[in-house]
Each structure stands twice: as structure tokens, then as C-alpha cells.
Amino acid sequence: TIEVIVAREILDSRGNPTVEVEVGLDDGTVGRAAVPSGASTGAFEALELRDGDKDRYGGKGVEKAVANIEDRIVDQLIGYEASEQRLIDQKMLDIDGTDDKSELGANAILGVSLAVAKAAAKSSGLSLFRYLGGPHAHLLPVPMMNILNGGAHADSNVDVQEFMIAPIGAPTFRDALRSGAEVYHTLKSVLKKKGLSTGLGDEGGFAPDLPTNSTALDLIGEAVEKAGYRLGTDIVFALDVAATEFYSDGTYTFEGGSKTADEMTAYYHKLLDDYPIVSIEDPLAEDDWAGWTGLTSSVGERIQIVGDDLFVTNPQRIARGIAERAANAVLVKVNQIGSLTETFEAVDLAHRAGFKCMMSHRSGETEDTTIADLAVAMGCGQIKTGAPARSDRVAKYNQLLRIEEELADAARYAGASAFPRYRS
Ligand code: PGA
Ligand code: ZN
């Protein structure tokens, strides 16, 4: 039974404030969760409540969200069984009463929602992934490691936001992580040798200035091979273009020119011919539905097309995407929708339609590792949580190592089966 809820303002990986919540039960167990925060946020995301008081953290304080928890949520939830996740989440949605959680703030609601789950898991004596996923949760996701950062996550001139490596050929998660770390270190020396910057972006990947986006893939490919892995079989590529960031009035400003959705689509076809890419996220902008449907019908048989800003983990938008075949996979970010219950609903809906789900961090993260457990609990088969470096990113990968260890012989690494469409 929930006895106490405490909320506070803490710092995220970019040094910006975010919400942390602790839920205490009458048996003495405490669940703690912290809320992540995006930079290239979608327009249709649930509202992240910021104070707007320029004298504190440049307006980014979250004291209002903390106060909303203390003043408007706590009293309403005392006495609930922590295992009543759906009732608790629904209660908070009722108190909020808006579509975008702008009354209480999605950061307020999500912090409580996740902390409740963690308290309930602890109280039941189960790991979070088992508590949420049941005895059959056993699939370790492919780590989609973002080792070269551009777009809104870096100060470089590179348009594409994320260049990821996916070690699909590894036998276990542990081996996958190792290969990613080895490629990461090799990429650093490749960049250094060429006189390119080895400074880092927000998600721990390198952030050099480069002449074109495909140069990034060439450099990573070189690092993969130098590290002793086979490009296309051991390790493949994935992109997050985050195209909403460079879209306006029907035009994509990309690689120094103006492109239509059709021209972007042609560009992707060329990339797929040249590189072993299994997945492209946000290839087009968040409201360019027709462009998405066109792209998915032309390349979606070959690879995964992932909606992030397009779907914002929102079951209503995912339902539209399924009806219009606008993509074939969903990026899952708990703070885009703002509660654990709705995150489960989004993933269920996607899976039932044959869409893949990639669990995801935000560019602003904390030491919280909840998404690692969620990826296994929900059977996602894929997780992206940045480079295999920097503790805000590595904390999640490390948690997956622990989960793999706990599952022992029952663990199965998703590997290539996470990308059944992939044809090089
Ligand atoms: P964000 O970036 O957290 O800054 O939105 C991550 C992504 O676009 O996938
Ligand atoms: Zn994205």
C-alpha cells in the first residue's frame, strides 16, 4: 500500500532540471524514478512542464511539476496498492483532465507512474522486468548504439541526428555490447588520424564536422572493419534522421539544398543501395503523413521505418500510422506519452499490427535505468540508449547485462531476428 510519495528537482545529463519521485510503501520498500527530457521533441508529445522563470535554470526549472505532485497527486494516491498501476495512472489522467497532460505536466505524472511500478516490483520481490513482463519475458534487445551524433544533438554541420550501429550477429547481449564498445573506440582513433574532432554530442557519440552524411557511414564502416567485425553481417547500421528538425513548409533543407519528400525518398534508396542499413527513424517530418506512406511503400519491405516524432508513443497516432501504413515500427519513449499504462498500450497496439518497437532513451537522461527493464518486459527486441560510453547511456546497457545474467539460460538475444525485413 502506498504510504508516502516524495518528489524533487534533480539534474539530467545536460545539466537541466528534471523530476525525480520516490514512492514508499507500508512494507518499507521504496521505488525511485527520474524523468528524461528530449531536445528534438515532437510537436505532438505530452507536455513537459517547465517553470518559465528565467531567473532559475534559464526558465527550465521543474518546481511547478514537483509542486503538482505534492499538492495535487500525493493525497489522491495514498492507500492504493502499488500493483494497481492502471488505476493509479488513470487516476492521475483524471486529475489532469487534458489530452496533452498540460495541467499537471507529463513529467509529474510519469515520475509517479514509473516510481509506483518500481516500488511494486521491489515489494513483490521481483526484478522490474519480471514484475512487468511476467515469467516469459526473456528477449534481450539489440543495442542500437549511437556512436556519431549530429542534428540537434551536436554543434557540427551533420544533418542526420543519429548514426547507430546494431551488432545483430552477436550471440548474446554481452557480446553485442562489447563489439559496440570496440567499434566506438576504434572510431575515435579513425577520426583522430584524419584530424577530425573527437568531441562528443549529447548521447555520447562523436560529433565531427563532415562534408556529407554518407561520410559518417564510411567512417563508421571503416571503424567496424578495423575493429575486426564484418560490416553487414556482424554489425549493421541504423539512422535517426530526425527530419522534422530541418523541415518547413513542405521542404527539407538537407545537405545544403532544398528537397521534397520524393527527393528525400530517392536519397534513402541510394543510401540503402550503398550501406547495410536496417532501420531509418524519422526519415520525414512529423506531419508529412503522405510522404511517410510513400516512403514506407517503397522501402518498407526492405528495412524498418520507425516513427518517433510521427507517433510520439501515442496510441491514437500509432493507430493512424497502422491504418495508413505510414511506417512499420514505433519508437517508444515513456515521456512522450507520460504514463506507464499508456506506454504499454502503445506497444501492444504496435505489436498486434505487426509493427516493431524500439525502446528509447531521450537525449537528456539520468542514471535511471527503467527503460532497460521495459525493453525486456515488453519484448521489444531493440533498444536505443546512446553510445556505449558515458554513464547516463551506459547505465541502461549495464542494467541489460544484469538482466541477461539473471535470466541465465532462459535469455535469448534478439540479434538479426529483430530486423526480419532487412535485405542488403
Ligand atoms: P530527443 O532525441 O530525445 O532529443 O528527442 C532522441 C530521438 O530523436 O530519438
Ligand atoms: Zn528520434
GROMACS .gro file of C-alpha atoms and ligand atoms in nm:
model
  434
    1THR     CA    1   0.000   0.000   0.000
    2ILE     CA    2   0.129   0.345  -0.093
    3GLU     CA    3   0.214   0.537   0.220
    4VAL     CA    4   0.429   0.824   0.104
    5ILE     CA    5   0.532   0.997  -0.221
    6VAL     CA    6   0.821   1.242  -0.238
    7ALA     CA    7   0.915   1.449  -0.543
    8ARG     CA    8   1.222   1.661  -0.606
    9GLU     CA    9   1.407   1.856  -0.873
   10ILE     CA   10   1.734   1.692  -0.984
   11LEU     CA   11   1.969   1.743  -1.281
   12ASP     CA   12   1.975   1.550  -1.606
   13SER     CA   13   2.275   1.467  -1.827
   14ARG     CA   14   2.270   1.810  -1.990
   15GLY     CA   15   2.263   1.985  -1.654
   16ASN     CA   16   1.896   2.075  -1.689
   17PRO     CA   17   1.645   2.018  -1.409
   18THR     CA   18   1.414   1.719  -1.418
   19VAL     CA   19   1.172   1.543  -1.185
   20GLU     CA   20   1.259   1.254  -0.953
   21VAL     CA   21   0.995   1.072  -0.750
   22GLU     CA   22   1.008   0.824  -0.464
   23VAL     CA   23   0.709   0.611  -0.373
   24GLY     CA   24   0.720   0.445  -0.031
   25LEU     CA   25   0.501   0.151   0.067
   26ASP     CA   26   0.380   0.039   0.409
   27ASP     CA   27   0.615  -0.261   0.397
   28GLY     CA   28   0.912  -0.026   0.385
   29THR     CA   29   1.000  -0.064   0.017
   30VAL     CA   30   1.076   0.245  -0.189
   31GLY     CA   31   1.063   0.283  -0.567
   32ARG     CA   32   1.250   0.571  -0.726
   33ALA     CA   33   1.229   0.700  -1.083
   34ALA     CA   34   1.362   1.001  -1.275
   35VAL     CA   35   1.212   1.156  -1.587
   36PRO     CA   36   1.412   1.204  -1.910
   37SER     CA   37   1.389   1.503  -2.146
   38GLY     CA   38   1.426   1.547  -2.523
   39ALA     CA   39   1.590   1.817  -2.736
   40SER     CA   40   1.443   1.734  -3.077
   41THR     CA   41   1.097   1.695  -2.927
   42GLY     CA   42   0.792   1.622  -3.139
   43ALA     CA   43   0.514   1.881  -3.152
   44PHE     CA   44   0.260   1.615  -3.051
   45GLU     CA   45   0.435   1.498  -2.735
   46ALA     CA   46   0.267   1.526  -2.395
   47LEU     CA   47   0.364   1.850  -2.226
   48GLU     CA   48   0.682   1.871  -2.022
   49LEU     CA   49   0.602   2.132  -1.759
   50ARG     CA   50   0.883   2.388  -1.709
   51ASP     CA   51   0.863   2.683  -1.470
   52GLY     CA   52   0.949   2.952  -1.724
   53ASP     CA   53   1.111   3.160  -1.451
   54LYS     CA   54   1.419   3.293  -1.631
   55ASP     CA   55   1.597   3.356  -1.301
   56ARG     CA   56   1.623   2.982  -1.234
   57TYR     CA   57   1.795   2.749  -1.482
   58GLY     CA   58   1.704   2.983  -1.767
   59GLY     CA   59   1.336   2.902  -1.720
   60LYS     CA   60   1.385   2.524  -1.723
   61GLY     CA   61   1.314   2.462  -1.354
   62VAL     CA   62   1.055   2.197  -1.268
   63GLU     CA   63   0.936   2.326  -0.933
   64LYS     CA   64   0.580   2.354  -1.065
   65ALA     CA   65   0.578   1.988  -1.168
   66VAL     CA   66   0.718   1.892  -0.827
   67ALA     CA   67   0.452   2.107  -0.656
   68ASN     CA   68   0.179   1.945  -0.868
   69ILE     CA   69   0.288   1.605  -0.742
   70GLU     CA   70   0.300   1.721  -0.381
   71ASP     CA   71  -0.020   1.926  -0.384
   72ARG     CA   72  -0.246   1.750  -0.631
   73ILE     CA   73  -0.134   1.389  -0.673
   74VAL     CA   74   0.001   1.259  -0.342
   75ASP     CA   75  -0.320   1.279  -0.138
   76GLN     CA   76  -0.516   1.108  -0.413
   77LEU     CA   77  -0.284   0.807  -0.432
   78ILE     CA   78  -0.215   0.730  -0.065
   79GLY     CA   79  -0.376   0.398   0.021
   80TYR     CA   80  -0.366   0.246  -0.330
   81GLU     CA   81  -0.196  -0.090  -0.374
   82ALA     CA   82   0.118  -0.017  -0.576
   83SER     CA   83   0.030  -0.307  -0.805
   84GLU     CA   84  -0.281  -0.122  -0.922
   85GLN     CA   85  -0.079   0.053  -1.191
   86ARG     CA   86  -0.366   0.105  -1.432
   87LEU     CA   87  -0.596   0.252  -1.167
   88ILE     CA   88  -0.320   0.477  -1.040
   89ASP     CA   89  -0.229   0.603  -1.388
   90GLN     CA   90  -0.595   0.654  -1.471
   91LYS     CA   91  -0.644   0.849  -1.150
   92MET     CA   92  -0.364   1.087  -1.248
   93LEU     CA   93  -0.506   1.126  -1.600
   94ASP     CA   94  -0.843   1.211  -1.444
   95ILE     CA   95  -0.692   1.471  -1.213
   96ASP     CA   96  -0.506   1.621  -1.509
   97GLY     CA   97  -0.808   1.620  -1.739
   98THR     CA   98  -0.627   1.734  -2.055
   99ASP     CA   99  -0.522   1.549  -2.373
  100ASP     CA  100  -0.160   1.656  -2.351
  101LYS     CA  101  -0.114   1.636  -1.970
  102SER     CA  102  -0.060   2.012  -1.960
  103GLU     CA  103  -0.247   2.059  -1.633
  104LEU     CA  104  -0.014   1.853  -1.411
  105GLY     CA  105   0.273   1.809  -1.657
  106ALA     CA  106   0.370   1.480  -1.820
  107ASN     CA  107   0.694   1.495  -1.622
  108ALA     CA  108   0.495   1.498  -1.296
  109ILE     CA  109   0.266   1.211  -1.397
  110LEU     CA  110   0.540   0.994  -1.548
  111GLY     CA  111   0.770   1.027  -1.247
  112VAL     CA  112   0.498   0.895  -1.018
  113SER     CA  113   0.387   0.630  -1.266
  114LEU     CA  114   0.735   0.478  -1.301
  115ALA     CA  115   0.818   0.506  -0.929
  116VAL     CA  116   0.494   0.321  -0.846
  117ALA     CA  117   0.596   0.033  -1.074
  118LYS     CA  118   0.940   0.016  -0.921
  119ALA     CA  119   0.802   0.013  -0.568
  120ALA     CA  120   0.554  -0.260  -0.659
  121ALA     CA  121   0.827  -0.471  -0.817
  122LYS     CA  122   1.052  -0.438  -0.515
  123SER     CA  123   0.769  -0.517  -0.278
  124SER     CA  124   0.685  -0.832  -0.474
  125GLY     CA  125   1.050  -0.943  -0.462
  126LEU     CA  126   1.080  -0.944  -0.841
  127SER     CA  127   1.312  -0.758  -1.077
  128LEU     CA  128   1.128  -0.483  -1.259
  129PHE     CA  129   1.141  -0.665  -1.595
  130ARG     CA  130   0.986  -0.978  -1.442
  131TYR     CA  131   0.725  -0.788  -1.245
  132LEU     CA  132   0.614  -0.602  -1.560
  133GLY     CA  133   0.680  -0.872  -1.819
  134GLY     CA  134   0.592  -1.192  -1.637
  135PRO     CA  135   0.775  -1.525  -1.640
  136HIS     CA  136   0.803  -1.531  -2.020
  137ALA     CA  137   0.997  -1.206  -2.058
  138HIS     CA  138   1.329  -1.331  -2.187
  139LEU     CA  139   1.425  -1.140  -2.503
  140LEU     CA  140   1.737  -0.922  -2.476
  141PRO     CA  141   1.717  -0.629  -2.718
  142VAL     CA  142   1.971  -0.537  -2.984
  143PRO     CA  143   2.154  -0.228  -2.854
  144MET     CA  144   2.125   0.041  -3.123
  145MET     CA  145   2.436   0.235  -3.029
  146ASN     CA  146   2.450   0.594  -3.145
  147ILE     CA  147   2.820   0.647  -3.199
  148LEU     CA  148   2.814   0.955  -3.423
  149ASN     CA  149   2.587   1.245  -3.328
  150GLY     CA  150   2.462   1.527  -3.549
  151GLY     CA  151   2.150   1.740  -3.586
  152ALA     CA  152   2.011   1.895  -3.269
  153HIS     CA  153   2.241   1.681  -3.053
  154ALA     CA  154   2.570   1.827  -3.176
  155ASP     CA  155   2.725   2.155  -3.280
  156SER     CA  156   2.856   2.001  -3.603
  157ASN     CA  157   2.729   2.054  -3.959
  158VAL     CA  158   2.592   1.698  -3.992
  159ASP     CA  159   2.214   1.690  -4.069
  160VAL     CA  160   2.133   1.336  -3.964
  161GLN     CA  161   2.088   1.327  -3.588
  162GLU     CA  162   2.199   0.973  -3.508
  163PHE     CA  163   2.426   0.719  -3.673
  164MET     CA  164   2.380   0.390  -3.491
  165ILE     CA  165   2.549   0.053  -3.507
  166ALA     CA  166   2.344  -0.262  -3.440
  167PRO     CA  167   2.551  -0.574  -3.360
  168ILE     CA  168   2.298  -0.822  -3.498
  169GLY     CA  169   2.549  -1.102  -3.543
  170ALA     CA  170   2.650  -1.130  -3.177
  171PRO     CA  171   2.536  -1.441  -2.987
  172THR     CA  172   2.449  -1.259  -2.663
  173PHE     CA  173   2.374  -0.910  -2.542
  174ARG     CA  174   2.706  -0.905  -2.359
  175ASP     CA  175   2.894  -0.978  -2.682
  176ALA     CA  176   2.685  -0.721  -2.869
  177LEU     CA  177   2.776  -0.453  -2.616
  178ARG     CA  178   3.142  -0.546  -2.632
  179SER     CA  179   3.152  -0.517  -3.011
  180GLY     CA  180   2.981  -0.180  -2.992
  181ALA     CA  181   3.234  -0.050  -2.741
  182GLU     CA  182   3.524  -0.179  -2.952
  183VAL     CA  183   3.390  -0.010  -3.264
  184TYR     CA  184   3.334   0.309  -3.063
  185HIS     CA  185   3.696   0.317  -2.952
  186THR     CA  186   3.820   0.232  -3.300
  187LEU     CA  187   3.606   0.510  -3.447
  188LYS     CA  188   3.776   0.753  -3.212
  189SER     CA  189   4.118   0.660  -3.346
  190VAL     CA  190   3.991   0.668  -3.707
  191LEU     CA  191   3.862   1.023  -3.653
  192LYS     CA  192   4.179   1.131  -3.476
  193LYS     CA  193   4.401   1.002  -3.755
  194LYS     CA  194   4.203   1.202  -4.009
  195GLY     CA  195   4.232   1.515  -3.798
  196LEU     CA  196   3.858   1.516  -3.721
  197SER     CA  197   3.710   1.621  -3.388
  198THR     CA  198   3.654   1.356  -3.124
  199GLY     CA  199   3.435   1.583  -2.914
  200LEU     CA  200   3.105   1.428  -2.809
  201GLY     CA  201   2.739   1.502  -2.871
  202ASP     CA  202   2.455   1.478  -2.620
  203GLU     CA  203   2.421   1.100  -2.647
  204GLY     CA  204   2.790   1.022  -2.613
  205GLY     CA  205   2.868   0.973  -2.983
  206PHE     CA  206   3.143   1.165  -3.163
  207ALA     CA  207   3.037   1.487  -3.329
  208PRO     CA  208   3.284   1.582  -3.607
  209ASP     CA  209   3.210   1.823  -3.891
  210LEU     CA  210   3.179   1.620  -4.211
  211PRO     CA  211   3.124   1.704  -4.578
  212THR     CA  212   2.821   1.474  -4.621
  213ASN     CA  213   2.604   1.240  -4.417
  214SER     CA  214   2.733   0.937  -4.602
  215THR     CA  215   3.087   1.029  -4.496
  216ALA     CA  216   2.976   0.942  -4.144
  217LEU     CA  217   2.873   0.595  -4.261
  218ASP     CA  218   3.204   0.549  -4.442
  219LEU     CA  219   3.398   0.638  -4.128
  220ILE     CA  220   3.191   0.408  -3.908
  221GLY     CA  221   3.223   0.130  -4.165
  222GLU     CA  222   3.599   0.171  -4.155
  223ALA     CA  223   3.591   0.150  -3.775
  224VAL     CA  224   3.377  -0.164  -3.784
  225GLU     CA  225   3.623  -0.341  -4.009
  226LYS     CA  226   3.932  -0.215  -3.828
  227ALA     CA  227   3.780  -0.345  -3.504
  228GLY     CA  228   3.762  -0.690  -3.663
  229TYR     CA  229   3.392  -0.716  -3.741
  230ARG     CA  230   3.215  -0.787  -4.069
  231LEU     CA  231   3.005  -0.500  -4.191
  232GLY     CA  232   2.660  -0.620  -4.297
  233THR     CA  233   2.665  -0.945  -4.100
  234ASP     CA  234   2.816  -0.884  -3.757
  235ILE     CA  235   2.727  -0.519  -3.747
  236VAL     CA  236   2.475  -0.316  -3.946
  237PHE     CA  237   2.368   0.048  -3.946
  238ALA     CA  238   2.060   0.237  -3.832
  239LEU     CA  239   1.980   0.607  -3.866
  240ASP     CA  240   1.767   0.859  -3.688
  241VAL     CA  241   1.732   1.141  -3.938
  242ALA     CA  242   1.501   1.347  -3.712
  243ALA     CA  243   1.378   1.516  -4.030
  244THR     CA  244   1.122   1.735  -3.854
  245GLU     CA  245   1.418   1.944  -3.738
  246PHE     CA  246   1.502   2.057  -4.093
  247TYR     CA  247   1.153   2.064  -4.244
  248SER     CA  248   0.941   2.368  -4.307
  249ASP     CA  249   0.654   2.443  -4.548
  250GLY     CA  250   0.686   2.120  -4.743
  251THR     CA  251   1.062   2.148  -4.789
  252TYR     CA  252   1.352   1.958  -4.636
  253THR     CA  253   1.672   2.161  -4.606
  254PHE     CA  254   1.926   1.885  -4.630
  255GLU     CA  255   2.294   1.876  -4.727
  256GLY     CA  256   2.280   2.240  -4.823
  257GLY     CA  257   1.985   2.211  -5.066
  258SER     CA  258   1.605   2.205  -5.065
  259LYS     CA  259   1.441   1.867  -5.108
  260THR     CA  260   1.086   1.739  -5.145
  261ALA     CA  261   0.965   1.421  -4.973
  262ASP     CA  262   1.012   1.238  -5.305
  263GLU     CA  263   1.370   1.358  -5.330
  264MET     CA  264   1.438   1.252  -4.971
  265THR     CA  265   1.291   0.912  -5.056
  266ALA     CA  266   1.522   0.881  -5.356
  267TYR     CA  267   1.814   0.975  -5.132
  268TYR     CA  268   1.723   0.693  -4.889
  269HIS     CA  269   1.703   0.442  -5.174
  270LYS     CA  270   2.057   0.535  -5.271
  271LEU     CA  271   2.176   0.502  -4.911
  272LEU     CA  272   2.021   0.156  -4.884
  273ASP     CA  273   2.200   0.052  -5.202
  274ASP     CA  274   2.533   0.172  -5.067
  275TYR     CA  275   2.522   0.076  -4.697
  276PRO     CA  276   2.389  -0.208  -4.479
  277ILE     CA  277   2.112  -0.009  -4.311
  278VAL     CA  278   1.840  -0.198  -4.124
  279SER     CA  279   1.637   0.088  -3.986
  280ILE     CA  280   1.563   0.456  -4.055
  281GLU     CA  281   1.384   0.664  -3.794
  282ASP     CA  282   1.201   0.988  -3.872
  283PRO     CA  283   1.311   0.996  -4.237
  284LEU     CA  284   1.041   1.259  -4.293
  285ALA     CA  285   0.868   1.523  -4.083
  286GLU     CA  286   0.610   1.465  -3.811
  287ASP     CA  287   0.312   1.587  -4.016
  288ASP     CA  288   0.418   1.472  -4.363
  289TRP     CA  289   0.188   1.166  -4.347
  290ALA     CA  290   0.167   1.127  -4.726
  291GLY     CA  291   0.544   1.133  -4.754
  292TRP     CA  292   0.574   0.863  -4.488
  293THR     CA  293   0.323   0.636  -4.662
  294GLY     CA  294   0.506   0.680  -4.992
  295LEU     CA  295   0.843   0.607  -4.840
  296THR     CA  296   0.720   0.306  -4.645
  297SER     CA  297   0.557   0.153  -4.951
  298SER     CA  298   0.879   0.195  -5.148
  299VAL     CA  299   1.145   0.093  -4.894
  300GLY     CA  300   0.946  -0.056  -4.607
  301GLU     CA  301   0.966  -0.406  -4.749
  302ARG     CA  302   1.340  -0.388  -4.725
  303ILE     CA  303   1.402  -0.220  -4.393
  304GLN     CA  304   1.242  -0.085  -4.080
  305ILE     CA  305   1.085   0.262  -4.095
  306VAL     CA  306   1.049   0.398  -3.742
  307GLY     CA  307   0.811   0.671  -3.631
  308ASP     CA  308   0.938   0.882  -3.341
  309ASP     CA  309   0.815   1.242  -3.378
  310LEU     CA  310   0.547   1.098  -3.608
  311PHE     CA  311   0.393   0.872  -3.341
  312VAL     CA  312   0.517   1.024  -3.013
  313THR     CA  313   0.429   0.690  -2.843
  314ASN     CA  314   0.066   0.798  -2.871
  315PRO     CA  315  -0.182   0.514  -2.938
  316GLN     CA  316  -0.405   0.744  -3.146
  317ARG     CA  317  -0.125   0.847  -3.377
  318ILE     CA  318   0.005   0.489  -3.396
  319ALA     CA  319  -0.344   0.372  -3.495
  320ARG     CA  320  -0.344   0.624  -3.779
  321GLY     CA  321   0.004   0.510  -3.882
  322ILE     CA  322  -0.114   0.149  -3.892
  323ALA     CA  323  -0.422   0.240  -4.099
  324GLU     CA  324  -0.219   0.447  -4.346
  325ARG     CA  325   0.086   0.217  -4.348
  326ALA     CA  326   0.293   0.523  -4.273
  327ALA     CA  327   0.574   0.322  -4.108
  328ASN     CA  328   0.638  -0.030  -3.983
  329ALA     CA  329   0.792   0.039  -3.642
  330VAL     CA  330   0.741   0.264  -3.341
  331LEU     CA  331   0.999   0.438  -3.127
  332VAL     CA  332   0.890   0.406  -2.764
  333LYS     CA  333   0.965   0.692  -2.525
  334VAL     CA  334   0.788   0.688  -2.191
  335ASN     CA  335   0.792   1.065  -2.151
  336GLN     CA  336   0.637   1.133  -2.491
  337ILE     CA  337   0.309   0.989  -2.369
  338GLY     CA  338   0.369   1.033  -1.996
  339SER     CA  339   0.248   0.719  -1.819
  340LEU     CA  340   0.346   0.355  -1.797
  341THR     CA  341  -0.005   0.231  -1.875
  342GLU     CA  342  -0.025   0.427  -2.199
  343THR     CA  343   0.325   0.314  -2.296
  344PHE     CA  344   0.207  -0.049  -2.265
  345GLU     CA  345  -0.098   0.036  -2.474
  346ALA     CA  346   0.118   0.190  -2.745
  347VAL     CA  347   0.346  -0.115  -2.761
  348ASP     CA  348   0.056  -0.361  -2.758
  349LEU     CA  349  -0.116  -0.179  -3.040
  350ALA     CA  350   0.202  -0.171  -3.246
  351HIS     CA  351   0.288  -0.536  -3.187
  352ARG     CA  352  -0.064  -0.655  -3.273
  353ALA     CA  353  -0.033  -0.476  -3.608
  354GLY     CA  354   0.300  -0.642  -3.679
  355PHE     CA  355   0.493  -0.322  -3.614
  356LYS     CA  356   0.829  -0.349  -3.440
  357CYS     CA  357   0.903  -0.144  -3.128
  358MET     CA  358   1.233   0.017  -3.036
  359MET     CA  359   1.257   0.120  -2.670
  360SER     CA  360   1.432   0.455  -2.639
  361HIS     CA  361   1.603   0.698  -2.405
  362ARG     CA  362   1.592   1.077  -2.454
  363SER     CA  363   1.890   1.295  -2.533
  364GLY     CA  364   1.855   1.434  -2.180
  365GLU     CA  365   1.884   1.136  -1.944
  366THR     CA  366   1.957   1.045  -1.583
  367GLU     CA  367   2.103   0.744  -1.405
  368ASP     CA  368   1.755   0.589  -1.408
  369THR     CA  369   1.753   0.253  -1.591
  370THR     CA  370   1.380   0.178  -1.612
  371ILE     CA  371   1.378   0.159  -1.994
  372ALA     CA  372   1.619  -0.136  -1.990
  373ASP     CA  373   1.367  -0.338  -1.791
  374LEU     CA  374   1.080  -0.212  -2.006
  375ALA     CA  375   1.253  -0.327  -2.325
  376VAL     CA  376   1.274  -0.683  -2.190
  377ALA     CA  377   0.931  -0.676  -2.023
  378MET     CA  378   0.768  -0.566  -2.348
  379GLY     CA  379   0.970  -0.798  -2.571
  380CYS     CA  380   1.089  -0.506  -2.785
  381GLY     CA  381   1.394  -0.672  -2.934
  382GLN     CA  382   1.559  -0.332  -2.985
  383ILE     CA  383   1.670  -0.054  -2.755
  384LYS     CA  384   1.847   0.271  -2.834
  385THR     CA  385   2.014   0.439  -2.545
  386GLY     CA  386   2.310   0.618  -2.696
  387ALA     CA  387   2.677   0.544  -2.726
  388PRO     CA  388   2.847   0.266  -2.530
  389ALA     CA  389   3.008   0.542  -2.322
  390ARG     CA  390   2.905   0.798  -2.060
  391SER     CA  391   2.716   0.681  -1.755
  392ASP     CA  392   2.375   0.827  -1.847
  393ARG     CA  393   2.379   0.597  -2.154
  394VAL     CA  394   2.580   0.304  -2.023
  395ALA     CA  395   2.361   0.271  -1.711
  396LYS     CA  396   2.087   0.121  -1.928
  397TYR     CA  397   2.320  -0.113  -2.115
  398ASN     CA  398   2.471  -0.223  -1.783
  399GLN     CA  399   2.124  -0.298  -1.648
  400LEU     CA  400   2.065  -0.521  -1.951
  401LEU     CA  401   2.384  -0.710  -1.864
  402ARG     CA  402   2.235  -0.775  -1.518
  403ILE     CA  403   1.905  -0.885  -1.668
  404GLU     CA  404   2.081  -1.122  -1.907
  405GLU     CA  405   2.271  -1.265  -1.612
  406GLU     CA  406   1.954  -1.310  -1.407
  407LEU     CA  407   1.776  -1.487  -1.694
  408ALA     CA  408   2.079  -1.713  -1.743
  409ASP     CA  409   1.997  -1.993  -1.988
  410ALA     CA  410   1.649  -1.857  -2.044
  411ALA     CA  411   1.789  -1.538  -2.202
  412ARG     CA  412   1.773  -1.503  -2.577
  413TYR     CA  413   1.945  -1.220  -2.764
  414ALA     CA  414   1.719  -1.084  -3.038
  415GLY     CA  415   2.004  -1.037  -3.288
  416ALA     CA  416   1.908  -1.042  -3.654
  417SER     CA  417   1.555  -1.162  -3.572
  418ALA     CA  418   1.480  -0.808  -3.456
  419PHE     CA  419   1.502  -0.696  -3.819
  420PRO     CA  420   1.322  -0.960  -4.027
  421ARG     CA  421   1.277  -0.717  -4.318
  422TYR     CA  422   1.643  -0.641  -4.359
  423ARG     CA  423   1.770  -0.724  -4.708
  424SER     CA  424   2.103  -0.584  -4.807
  425PGA     P1  425   1.545   1.363  -2.828
  425PGA     O1  426   1.619   1.276  -2.937
  425PGA     O2  427   1.544   1.288  -2.701
  425PGA     O3  428   1.629   1.488  -2.826
  425PGA     O4  429   1.406   1.388  -2.882
  425PGA     C1  430   1.604   1.138  -2.946
  425PGA     C2  431   1.538   1.099  -3.074
  425PGA     O5  432   1.504   1.185  -3.159
  425PGA     O6  433   1.515   0.982  -3.096
  426ZN      ZN  434   1.422   1.020  -3.299
   0.00000   0.00000   0.00000
